[in-house]
C-alpha positions as YAML, in Angstrom:
chain: A
units: angstrom
residues:
- id: 1
  name: UNK
  ca: [13.26, -3.96, 14.99]
- id: 2
  name: UNK
  ca: [10.79, -3.50, 11.95]
- id: 3
  name: UNK
  ca: [7.24, -3.13, 13.46]
- id: 4
  name: UNK
  ca: [4.49, -2.99, 10.67]
- id: 5
  name: UNK
  ca: [0.64, -2.30, 11.17]
- id: 6
  name: UNK
  ca: [-1.55, -2.59, 8.30]
- id: 7
  name: UNK
  ca: [-3.65, 0.43, 8.52]
- id: 8
  name: UNK
  ca: [-5.85, -0.66, 5.36]
- id: 9
  name: UNK
  ca: [-5.80, -3.75, 3.47]
- id: 10
  name: UNK
  ca: [-8.09, -3.27, 0.23]
- id: 11
  name: UNK
  ca: [-7.54, -1.62, -2.72]
- id: 12
  name: UNK
  ca: [-9.32, 1.63, -3.99]
- id: 13
  name: UNK
  ca: [-13.11, 1.80, -2.76]
- id: 14
  name: UNK
  ca: [-12.56, -0.19, 0.43]
- id: 15
  name: UNK
  ca: [-14.57, -3.40, 1.17]
- id: 16
  name: UNK
  ca: [-17.18, -3.11, 1.24]
- id: 17
  name: UNK
  ca: [-17.28, -0.26, -1.61]
- id: 18
  name: UNK
  ca: [-19.71, 2.33, -1.21]
- id: 19
  name: UNK
  ca: [-21.55, 1.48, -4.33]
- id: 20
  name: UNK
  ca: [-21.14, -2.04, -4.87]
- id: 21
  name: UNK
  ca: [-24.22, -4.47, -4.20]
- id: 22
  name: UNK
  ca: [-21.77, -7.70, -5.19]
- id: 23
  name: UNK
  ca: [-22.40, -10.65, -3.09]
- id: 24
  name: UNK
  ca: [-18.96, -10.09, -1.04]
- id: 25
  name: UNK
  ca: [-19.83, -6.29, -0.74]
- id: 26
  name: UNK
  ca: [-23.35, -7.45, 1.05]
- id: 27
  name: UNK
  ca: [-21.58, -9.89, 3.15]
- id: 28
  name: UNK
  ca: [-19.22, -7.48, 4.49]
- id: 29
  name: UNK
  ca: [-22.29, -4.75, 5.09]
- id: 30
  name: UNK
  ca: [-24.26, -7.79, 6.93]
- id: 31
  name: UNK
  ca: [-21.56, -8.39, 9.33]
- id: 32
  name: UNK
  ca: [-20.55, -11.84, 8.21]
- id: 33
  name: UNK
  ca: [-17.53, -12.93, 10.33]
- id: 34
  name: UNK
  ca: [-15.94, -14.29, 7.00]
- id: 35
  name: UNK
  ca: [-16.26, -10.96, 5.04]
- id: 36
  name: UNK
  ca: [-14.23, -8.90, 7.04]
- id: 37
  name: UNK
  ca: [-14.50, -5.03, 6.03]
- id: 38
  name: UNK
  ca: [-11.27, -3.50, 5.17]
- id: 39
  name: UNK
  ca: [-10.40, 0.16, 4.52]
- id: 40
  name: UNK
  ca: [-7.94, 1.34, 1.67]
- id: 41
  name: UNK
  ca: [-4.17, 0.23, 1.67]
- id: 42
  name: UNK
  ca: [-1.71, 1.62, 3.59]
- id: 43
  name: UNK
  ca: [0.48, 0.70, 6.49]
- id: 44
  name: UNK
  ca: [2.59, 2.22, 9.33]
- id: 45
  name: UNK
  ca: [6.15, 1.28, 10.06]
- id: 46
  name: UNK
  ca: [8.46, 1.80, 13.16]
- id: 47
  name: UNK
  ca: [11.65, 1.19, 14.29]
- id: 48
  name: UNK
  ca: [10.94, 1.28, 17.93]
- id: 49
  name: UNK
  ca: [7.09, 0.87, 18.41]
- id: 50
  name: UNK
  ca: [6.75, 4.46, 19.10]
- id: 51
  name: UNK
  ca: [7.26, 6.56, 16.34]
- id: 52
  name: UNK
  ca: [5.86, 5.82, 13.34]
- id: 53
  name: UNK
  ca: [5.82, 6.66, 9.29]
- id: 54
  name: UNK
  ca: [2.67, 6.03, 7.44]
- id: 55
  name: UNK
  ca: [3.16, 4.72, 3.94]
- id: 56
  name: UNK
  ca: [0.85, 5.84, 1.63]
- id: 57
  name: UNK
  ca: [-2.06, 8.22, 2.72]
- id: 58
  name: UNK
  ca: [-5.26, 6.63, 1.73]
- id: 59
  name: UNK
  ca: [-8.66, 8.41, 1.70]
- id: 60
  name: UNK
  ca: [-9.47, 6.37, 4.65]
- id: 61
  name: UNK
  ca: [-6.75, 7.88, 6.73]
- id: 62
  name: UNK
  ca: [-8.52, 9.49, 9.58]
- id: 63
  name: UNK
  ca: [-10.56, 6.55, 10.30]
- id: 64
  name: UNK
  ca: [-7.18, 4.34, 10.27]
- id: 65
  name: UNK
  ca: [-5.67, 6.68, 12.64]
- id: 66
  name: UNK
  ca: [-8.75, 6.78, 14.83]
- id: 67
  name: UNK
  ca: [-8.85, 2.83, 14.80]
- id: 68
  name: UNK
  ca: [-5.25, 2.28, 15.64]
- id: 69
  name: UNK
  ca: [-4.27, 3.37, 18.86]
- id: 70
  name: UNK
  ca: [-0.25, 3.27, 18.27]
- id: 71
  name: UNK
  ca: [-1.06, 6.43, 16.29]
- id: 72
  name: UNK
  ca: [-3.42, 8.18, 18.79]
- id: 73
  name: UNK
  ca: [-1.62, 11.57, 20.29]
- id: 74
  name: UNK
  ca: [-0.02, 10.81, 23.62]
- id: 75
  name: UNK
  ca: [0.84, 14.11, 25.00]
- id: 76
  name: UNK
  ca: [-0.01, 17.66, 25.21]
- id: 77
  name: UNK
  ca: [-3.06, 18.91, 23.63]
- id: 78
  name: UNK
  ca: [-1.96, 18.24, 20.34]
- id: 79
  name: UNK
  ca: [0.48, 15.99, 19.33]
- id: 80
  name: UNK
  ca: [1.13, 12.79, 17.11]
- id: 81
  name: UNK
  ca: [3.47, 9.76, 17.04]
- id: 82
  name: UNK
  ca: [3.15, 10.21, 13.10]
- id: 83
  name: UNK
  ca: [6.88, 11.20, 12.06]
- id: 84
  name: UNK
  ca: [6.12, 11.35, 8.49]
- id: 85
  name: UNK
  ca: [4.37, 9.99, 5.51]
- id: 86
  name: UNK
  ca: [6.25, 8.13, 2.48]
- id: 87
  name: UNK
  ca: [4.56, 7.74, -0.82]
- id: 88
  name: UNK
  ca: [4.87, 4.70, -3.68]
- id: 89
  name: UNK
  ca: [2.71, 6.85, -6.13]
- id: 90
  name: UNK
  ca: [0.64, 9.53, -6.93]
- id: 91
  name: UNK
  ca: [-2.55, 7.65, -7.60]
- id: 92
  name: UNK
  ca: [-5.58, 9.19, -5.65]
- id: 93
  name: UNK
  ca: [-6.09, 5.92, -3.38]
- id: 94
  name: UNK
  ca: [-2.29, 7.09, -2.29]
- id: 95
  name: UNK
  ca: [-2.43, 10.84, -1.82]
- id: 96
  name: UNK
  ca: [-6.02, 11.94, -1.12]
- id: 97
  name: UNK
  ca: [-5.63, 11.09, 2.98]
- id: 98
  name: UNK
  ca: [-2.63, 13.77, 2.82]
- id: 99
  name: UNK
  ca: [-5.32, 16.45, 3.17]
- id: 100
  name: UNK
  ca: [-6.53, 14.75, 6.74]
- id: 101
  name: UNK
  ca: [-3.13, 15.98, 7.71]
- id: 102
  name: UNK
  ca: [-3.42, 19.71, 7.30]
- id: 103
  name: UNK
  ca: [-3.77, 20.57, 11.10]
- id: 104
  name: UNK
  ca: [-0.35, 22.36, 11.01]
- id: 105
  name: UNK
  ca: [1.27, 19.26, 12.50]
- id: 106
  name: UNK
  ca: [5.06, 18.81, 11.71]
- id: 107
  name: UNK
  ca: [5.83, 16.18, 9.42]
- id: 108
  name: UNK
  ca: [7.92, 15.19, 6.80]
- id: 109
  name: UNK
  ca: [6.60, 13.88, 3.53]
- id: 110
  name: UNK
  ca: [8.87, 11.63, 1.50]
- id: 111
  name: UNK
  ca: [8.25, 10.95, -2.27]
- id: 112
  name: UNK
  ca: [9.79, 10.46, -5.69]
- id: 113
  name: UNK
  ca: [10.46, 13.38, -7.69]
- id: 114
  name: UNK
  ca: [7.88, 12.56, -9.91]
- id: 115
  name: UNK
  ca: [5.13, 12.21, -7.18]
- id: 116
  name: UNK
  ca: [6.17, 15.46, -5.63]
- id: 117
  name: UNK
  ca: [5.84, 17.37, -9.05]
- id: 118
  name: UNK
  ca: [2.27, 15.95, -8.95]
- id: 119
  name: UNK
  ca: [1.56, 17.28, -5.49]
- id: 120
  name: UNK
  ca: [3.13, 20.56, -6.86]
- id: 121
  name: UNK
  ca: [0.95, 20.98, -9.96]
- id: 122
  name: UNK
  ca: [-2.11, 20.88, -7.51]
- id: 123
  name: UNK
  ca: [-2.65, 23.78, -5.29]
- id: 124
  name: UNK
  ca: [-5.10, 21.77, -3.00]
- id: 125
  name: UNK
  ca: [-1.88, 20.11, -1.58]
- id: 126
  name: UNK
  ca: [-0.74, 23.39, -0.41]
- id: 127
  name: UNK
  ca: [-3.34, 22.84, 2.39]
- id: 128
  name: UNK
  ca: [-0.27, 21.13, 3.97]
- id: 129
  name: UNK
  ca: [1.62, 24.12, 4.99]
- id: 130
  name: UNK
  ca: [5.33, 23.76, 3.59]
- id: 131
  name: UNK
  ca: [6.72, 25.83, 6.85]
- id: 132
  name: UNK
  ca: [5.27, 22.55, 8.80]
- id: 133
  name: UNK
  ca: [5.08, 19.56, 6.43]
- id: 134
  name: UNK
  ca: [8.53, 19.39, 4.52]
- id: 135
  name: UNK
  ca: [8.54, 17.90, 1.20]
- id: 136
  name: UNK
  ca: [11.70, 15.80, 0.54]
- id: 137
  name: UNK
  ca: [12.63, 13.77, -2.36]
- id: 138
  name: UNK
  ca: [13.52, 10.17, -2.22]
- id: 139
  name: UNK
  ca: [16.15, 8.80, -4.91]
- id: 140
  name: UNK
  ca: [15.55, 5.38, -6.67]
- id: 141
  name: UNK
  ca: [17.78, 2.65, -4.97]
- id: 142
  name: UNK
  ca: [19.36, 5.01, -2.86]
- id: 143
  name: UNK
  ca: [19.19, 4.05, 0.97]
- id: 144
  name: UNK
  ca: [17.52, 6.83, 3.14]
- id: 145
  name: UNK
  ca: [17.80, 6.90, 6.85]
- id: 146
  name: UNK
  ca: [14.41, 7.98, 8.27]
- id: 147
  name: UNK
  ca: [14.47, 10.66, 10.65]
- id: 148
  name: UNK
  ca: [12.47, 12.14, 13.63]
- id: 149
  name: UNK
  ca: [10.83, 15.38, 13.97]
- id: 150
  name: UNK
  ca: [13.80, 16.48, 16.15]
- id: 151
  name: UNK
  ca: [16.33, 14.81, 13.72]
- id: 152
  name: UNK
  ca: [17.16, 11.84, 15.77]
- id: 153
  name: UNK
  ca: [17.35, 8.52, 13.76]
- id: 154
  name: UNK
  ca: [14.03, 6.74, 13.77]
- id: 155
  name: UNK
  ca: [15.92, 3.40, 13.37]
- id: 156
  name: UNK
  ca: [14.75, 2.63, 9.82]
- id: 157
  name: UNK
  ca: [16.23, 2.77, 6.57]
- id: 158
  name: UNK
  ca: [14.45, 2.71, 3.37]
- id: 159
  name: UNK
  ca: [15.32, 1.72, -0.42]
- id: 160
  name: UNK
  ca: [12.39, 3.09, -2.80]
- id: 161
  name: UNK
  ca: [12.85, 0.99, -6.11]
- id: 162
  name: UNK
  ca: [11.03, 1.43, -9.27]
- id: 163
  name: UNK
  ca: [8.90, -1.46, -10.18]
- id: 164
  name: UNK
  ca: [6.63, -1.98, -13.47]
- id: 165
  name: UNK
  ca: [3.13, 0.01, -13.18]
- id: 166
  name: UNK
  ca: [1.46, 2.67, -14.98]
- id: 167
  name: UNK
  ca: [0.57, 6.41, -14.66]
- id: 168
  name: UNK
  ca: [-2.46, 7.00, -12.37]
- id: 169
  name: UNK
  ca: [-5.72, 7.28, -13.76]
- id: 170
  name: UNK
  ca: [-6.27, 10.69, -14.04]
- id: 171
  name: UNK
  ca: [-2.89, 11.33, -15.87]
- id: 172
  name: UNK
  ca: [-3.48, 8.77, -18.61]
- id: 173
  name: UNK
  ca: [-2.91, 10.62, -21.94]
- id: 174
  name: UNK
  ca: [-1.53, 9.65, -25.59]
- id: 175
  name: UNK
  ca: [-2.04, 7.06, -28.01]
- id: 176
  name: UNK
  ca: [-1.39, 4.32, -24.97]
- id: 177
  name: UNK
  ca: [-2.18, 5.52, -21.77]
- id: 178
  name: UNK
  ca: [-1.94, 2.34, -20.00]
- id: 179
  name: UNK
  ca: [1.54, 1.50, -20.95]
- id: 180
  name: UNK
  ca: [3.50, -0.31, -18.49]
- id: 181
  name: UNK
  ca: [6.87, 1.76, -17.69]
- id: 182
  name: UNK
  ca: [9.40, 1.55, -15.25]
- id: 183
  name: UNK
  ca: [10.67, 4.60, -14.48]
- id: 184
  name: UNK
  ca: [9.43, 5.45, -10.94]
- id: 185
  name: UNK
  ca: [6.04, 6.35, -11.71]
- id: 186
  name: UNK
  ca: [5.62, 3.31, -8.97]
- id: 187
  name: UNK
  ca: [7.73, 2.22, -6.58]
- id: 188
  name: UNK
  ca: [8.09, -0.37, -3.91]
- id: 189
  name: UNK
  ca: [9.95, -0.05, -0.47]
- id: 190
  name: UNK
  ca: [12.63, -2.21, 1.10]
- id: 191
  name: UNK
  ca: [12.52, -1.36, 4.92]
- id: 192
  name: UNK
  ca: [15.26, -2.53, 7.17]
- id: 193
  name: UNK
  ca: [16.59, -2.11, 10.85]
- id: 194
  name: UNK
  ca: [20.09, -3.50, 9.55]
- id: 195
  name: UNK
  ca: [19.30, -7.11, 10.43]
- id: 196
  name: UNK
  ca: [15.97, -7.66, 9.32]
- id: 197
  name: UNK
  ca: [14.57, -6.83, 5.72]
- id: 198
  name: UNK
  ca: [10.72, -6.08, 4.66]
- id: 199
  name: UNK
  ca: [9.47, -5.30, 1.07]
- id: 200
  name: UNK
  ca: [6.05, -3.18, 0.61]
- id: 201
  name: UNK
  ca: [4.75, -3.50, -3.08]
- id: 202
  name: UNK
  ca: [1.31, -2.56, -3.31]
- id: 203
  name: UNK
  ca: [1.18, -2.23, -6.98]
- id: 204
  name: UNK
  ca: [2.80, -4.00, -9.60]
- id: 205
  name: UNK
  ca: [1.77, -4.74, -13.50]
- id: 206
  name: UNK
  ca: [4.38, -7.88, -14.03]
- id: 207
  name: UNK
  ca: [7.17, -9.48, -12.45]
- id: 208
  name: UNK
  ca: [10.86, -8.59, -13.35]
- id: 209
  name: UNK
  ca: [14.14, -10.49, -12.82]
- id: 210
  name: UNK
  ca: [15.28, -7.33, -10.97]
- id: 211
  name: UNK
  ca: [12.14, -7.54, -8.58]
- id: 212
  name: UNK
  ca: [12.63, -11.15, -7.89]
- id: 213
  name: UNK
  ca: [16.26, -10.35, -7.07]
- id: 214
  name: UNK
  ca: [15.29, -7.89, -4.75]
- id: 215
  name: UNK
  ca: [12.35, -9.54, -3.10]
- id: 216
  name: UNK
  ca: [14.54, -12.93, -2.51]
- id: 217
  name: UNK
  ca: [15.22, -14.15, 1.34]
- id: 218
  name: UNK
  ca: [12.95, -10.95, 2.78]
- id: 219
  name: UNK
  ca: [11.92, -11.38, 6.30]
- id: 220
  name: UNK
  ca: [8.44, -10.32, 4.87]
- id: 221
  name: UNK
  ca: [6.79, -9.20, 1.42]
- id: 222
  name: UNK
  ca: [3.43, -7.01, 1.31]
- id: 223
  name: UNK
  ca: [2.61, -7.78, -2.53]
- id: 224
  name: UNK
  ca: [-0.11, -6.07, -4.66]
- id: 225
  name: UNK
  ca: [-3.35, -8.75, -4.27]
- id: 226
  name: UNK
  ca: [-5.50, -6.52, -6.26]
- id: 227
  name: UNK
  ca: [-7.45, -9.19, -8.31]
- id: 228
  name: UNK
  ca: [-7.11, -13.39, -8.25]
- id: 229
  name: UNK
  ca: [-7.56, -13.39, -12.16]
- id: 230
  name: UNK
  ca: [-7.05, -11.17, -14.79]
- id: 231
  name: UNK
  ca: [-10.46, -10.54, -15.86]
- id: 232
  name: UNK
  ca: [-12.27, -11.13, -12.77]
- id: 233
  name: UNK
  ca: [-14.09, -7.66, -12.59]
- id: 234
  name: UNK
  ca: [-15.06, -8.27, -16.46]
- id: 235
  name: UNK
  ca: [-16.76, -11.64, -15.61]
- id: 236
  name: UNK
  ca: [-18.60, -10.46, -12.44]
- id: 237
  name: UNK
  ca: [-20.14, -7.54, -14.53]
- id: 238
  name: UNK
  ca: [-18.43, -4.77, -12.18]
- id: 239
  name: UNK
  ca: [-16.27, -3.31, -14.88]
- id: 240
  name: UNK
  ca: [-14.92, -3.13, -18.54]
- id: 241
  name: UNK
  ca: [-11.01, -3.24, -17.24]
- id: 242
  name: UNK
  ca: [-8.91, -6.03, -16.66]
- id: 243
  name: UNK
  ca: [-6.02, -6.02, -14.09]
- id: 244
  name: UNK
  ca: [-3.39, -5.53, -16.86]
- id: 245
  name: UNK
  ca: [-5.31, -2.36, -18.18]
- id: 246
  name: UNK
  ca: [-5.29, -1.14, -14.41]
- id: 247
  name: UNK
  ca: [-1.59, -2.15, -13.84]
- id: 248
  name: UNK
  ca: [-1.73, -4.85, -11.77]
- id: 249
  name: UNK
  ca: [-0.42, -8.71, -11.76]
- id: 250
  name: UNK
  ca: [-3.18, -11.12, -10.62]
- id: 251
  name: UNK
  ca: [-2.42, -13.83, -7.92]
- id: 252
  name: UNK
  ca: [-3.44, -17.00, -10.16]
- id: 253
  name: UNK
  ca: [-1.88, -18.36, -13.04]
- id: 254
  name: UNK
  ca: [1.43, -19.37, -14.52]
- id: 255
  name: UNK
  ca: [2.24, -15.69, -14.88]
- id: 256
  name: UNK
  ca: [0.45, -14.74, -11.52]
- id: 257
  name: UNK
  ca: [2.25, -13.63, -8.18]
- id: 258
  name: UNK
  ca: [1.83, -17.01, -6.11]
- id: 259
  name: UNK
  ca: [4.15, -18.65, -9.19]
- id: 260
  name: UNK
  ca: [6.43, -15.80, -9.55]
- id: 261
  name: UNK
  ca: [7.21, -15.56, -5.76]
- id: 262
  name: UNK
  ca: [7.11, -19.47, -5.06]
- id: 263
  name: UNK
  ca: [10.72, -19.79, -4.64]
- id: 264
  name: UNK
  ca: [12.26, -17.13, -3.57]
- id: 265
  name: UNK
  ca: [12.93, -17.85, 0.39]
- id: 266
  name: UNK
  ca: [10.37, -15.14, 1.63]
- id: 267
  name: UNK
  ca: [9.47, -15.64, 5.24]
- id: 268
  name: UNK
  ca: [6.27, -14.37, 5.39]
- id: 269
  name: UNK
  ca: [4.31, -13.51, 2.07]
- id: 270
  name: UNK
  ca: [1.01, -11.22, 2.27]
- id: 271
  name: UNK
  ca: [-1.23, -10.27, 0.11]
- id: 272
  name: UNK
  ca: [-2.28, -6.21, 0.52]
- id: 273
  name: UNK
  ca: [-4.36, -3.81, -1.60]
- id: 274
  name: UNK
  ca: [-7.07, -6.43, -2.42]
- id: 275
  name: UNK
  ca: [-10.02, -5.14, -4.52]
- id: 276
  name: UNK
  ca: [-13.67, -6.02, -3.30]
- id: 277
  name: UNK
  ca: [-14.27, -8.30, -6.20]
- id: 278
  name: UNK
  ca: [-11.53, -10.66, -5.15]
- id: 279
  name: UNK
  ca: [-12.91, -13.94, -3.74]
- id: 280
  name: UNK
  ca: [-9.81, -14.25, -1.33]
- id: 281
  name: UNK
  ca: [-11.27, -11.39, 0.89]
- id: 282
  name: UNK
  ca: [-13.84, -14.04, 1.98]
- id: 283
  name: UNK
  ca: [-12.58, -16.59, 4.41]
- id: 284
  name: UNK
  ca: [-14.58, -19.51, 3.19]
- id: 285
  name: UNK
  ca: [-13.76, -19.77, -0.38]
- id: 286
  name: UNK
  ca: [-11.73, -22.33, -2.43]
- id: 287
  name: UNK
  ca: [-9.69, -19.25, -3.87]
- id: 288
  name: UNK
  ca: [-8.78, -18.12, -0.13]
- id: 289
  name: UNK
  ca: [-8.02, -21.69, 0.59]
- id: 290
  name: UNK
  ca: [-5.59, -21.92, -2.24]
- id: 291
  name: UNK
  ca: [-3.81, -18.80, -1.25]
- id: 292
  name: UNK
  ca: [-2.95, -19.91, 2.27]
- id: 293
  name: UNK
  ca: [-2.32, -23.35, 1.13]
- id: 294
  name: UNK
  ca: [0.24, -21.54, -1.17]
- id: 295
  name: UNK
  ca: [1.98, -20.08, 1.95]
- id: 296
  name: UNK
  ca: [0.33, -16.73, 1.70]
- id: 297
  name: UNK
  ca: [-1.35, -14.56, 4.20]
- id: 298
  name: UNK
  ca: [-4.60, -11.98, 3.42]
- id: 299
  name: UNK
  ca: [-3.67, -8.91, 5.20]
- id: 300
  name: UNK
  ca: [-6.56, -7.05, 7.48]
- id: 301
  name: UNK
  ca: [-6.97, -3.79, 9.09]
- id: 302
  name: UNK
  ca: [-4.90, -3.95, 12.07]
- id: 303
  name: UNK
  ca: [-2.51, -6.91, 11.30]
- id: 304
  name: UNK
  ca: [0.83, -6.07, 12.99]
- id: 305
  name: UNK
  ca: [3.74, -8.35, 12.51]
- id: 306
  name: UNK
  ca: [7.34, -7.61, 13.61]
- id: 307
  name: UNK
  ca: [10.51, -8.63, 11.69]
...
């Protein structure tokens, strides 16, 4: 069994974003049922429905834990069913929530060597005492059997794999700071219980043949849904960067995600990491109708699926 809870479905800033007065964010603040609020992207995975691994520690992690009963302490004065945290990159949106977990709770922190080196370089993350929170590297394309705090098998195996992406904004440098690379700076996860397979790709700059092969036939795929179209934020007057500049594919278009994953035999296709500017967040838009007609689901906080 692969049990998955969506802790947060939105991209950085959440929905509504704290400083956005755009129409969608205004609707969300007003309690419009067609504009459900969402926190920043993260999921929790489990092989038994009792012990969990958080994938990406978003800035909203404390709120996400509090609104998810499966992640509440179950015994004693201090405890947690969270056995570890898995990181798919070093962006602010994926690592900031680690500081929420600084109360000397034994956990395992799993990330690529590149991301671990980013954490090592910033002393603030030493708030997670290494004697309590172990840091373990993940190798690309190397299966890793997840373990609980006592060393018992968690019932899930993950395979980290490189996807096209870019370095975090705070690490951009050089003549081409937004260069797309596929070297482990951005990764996806293949999650398996031995019988079922789920892929989690919250950030992706472009589709490749290798990625299509990886996703083909999966029981479920959670995929980067940042923008509907590449110049969405520019058109709306919300920013100067396109999706490509930020390292994200768009949903629509001939080179978009919907077209790229159309014939891969994936049982459930679910968008996650959705920007507050994206009209698919609003249940009554033509873009939302088009996504659903194409066989995709729009994730929301608290969404739970089992494969």
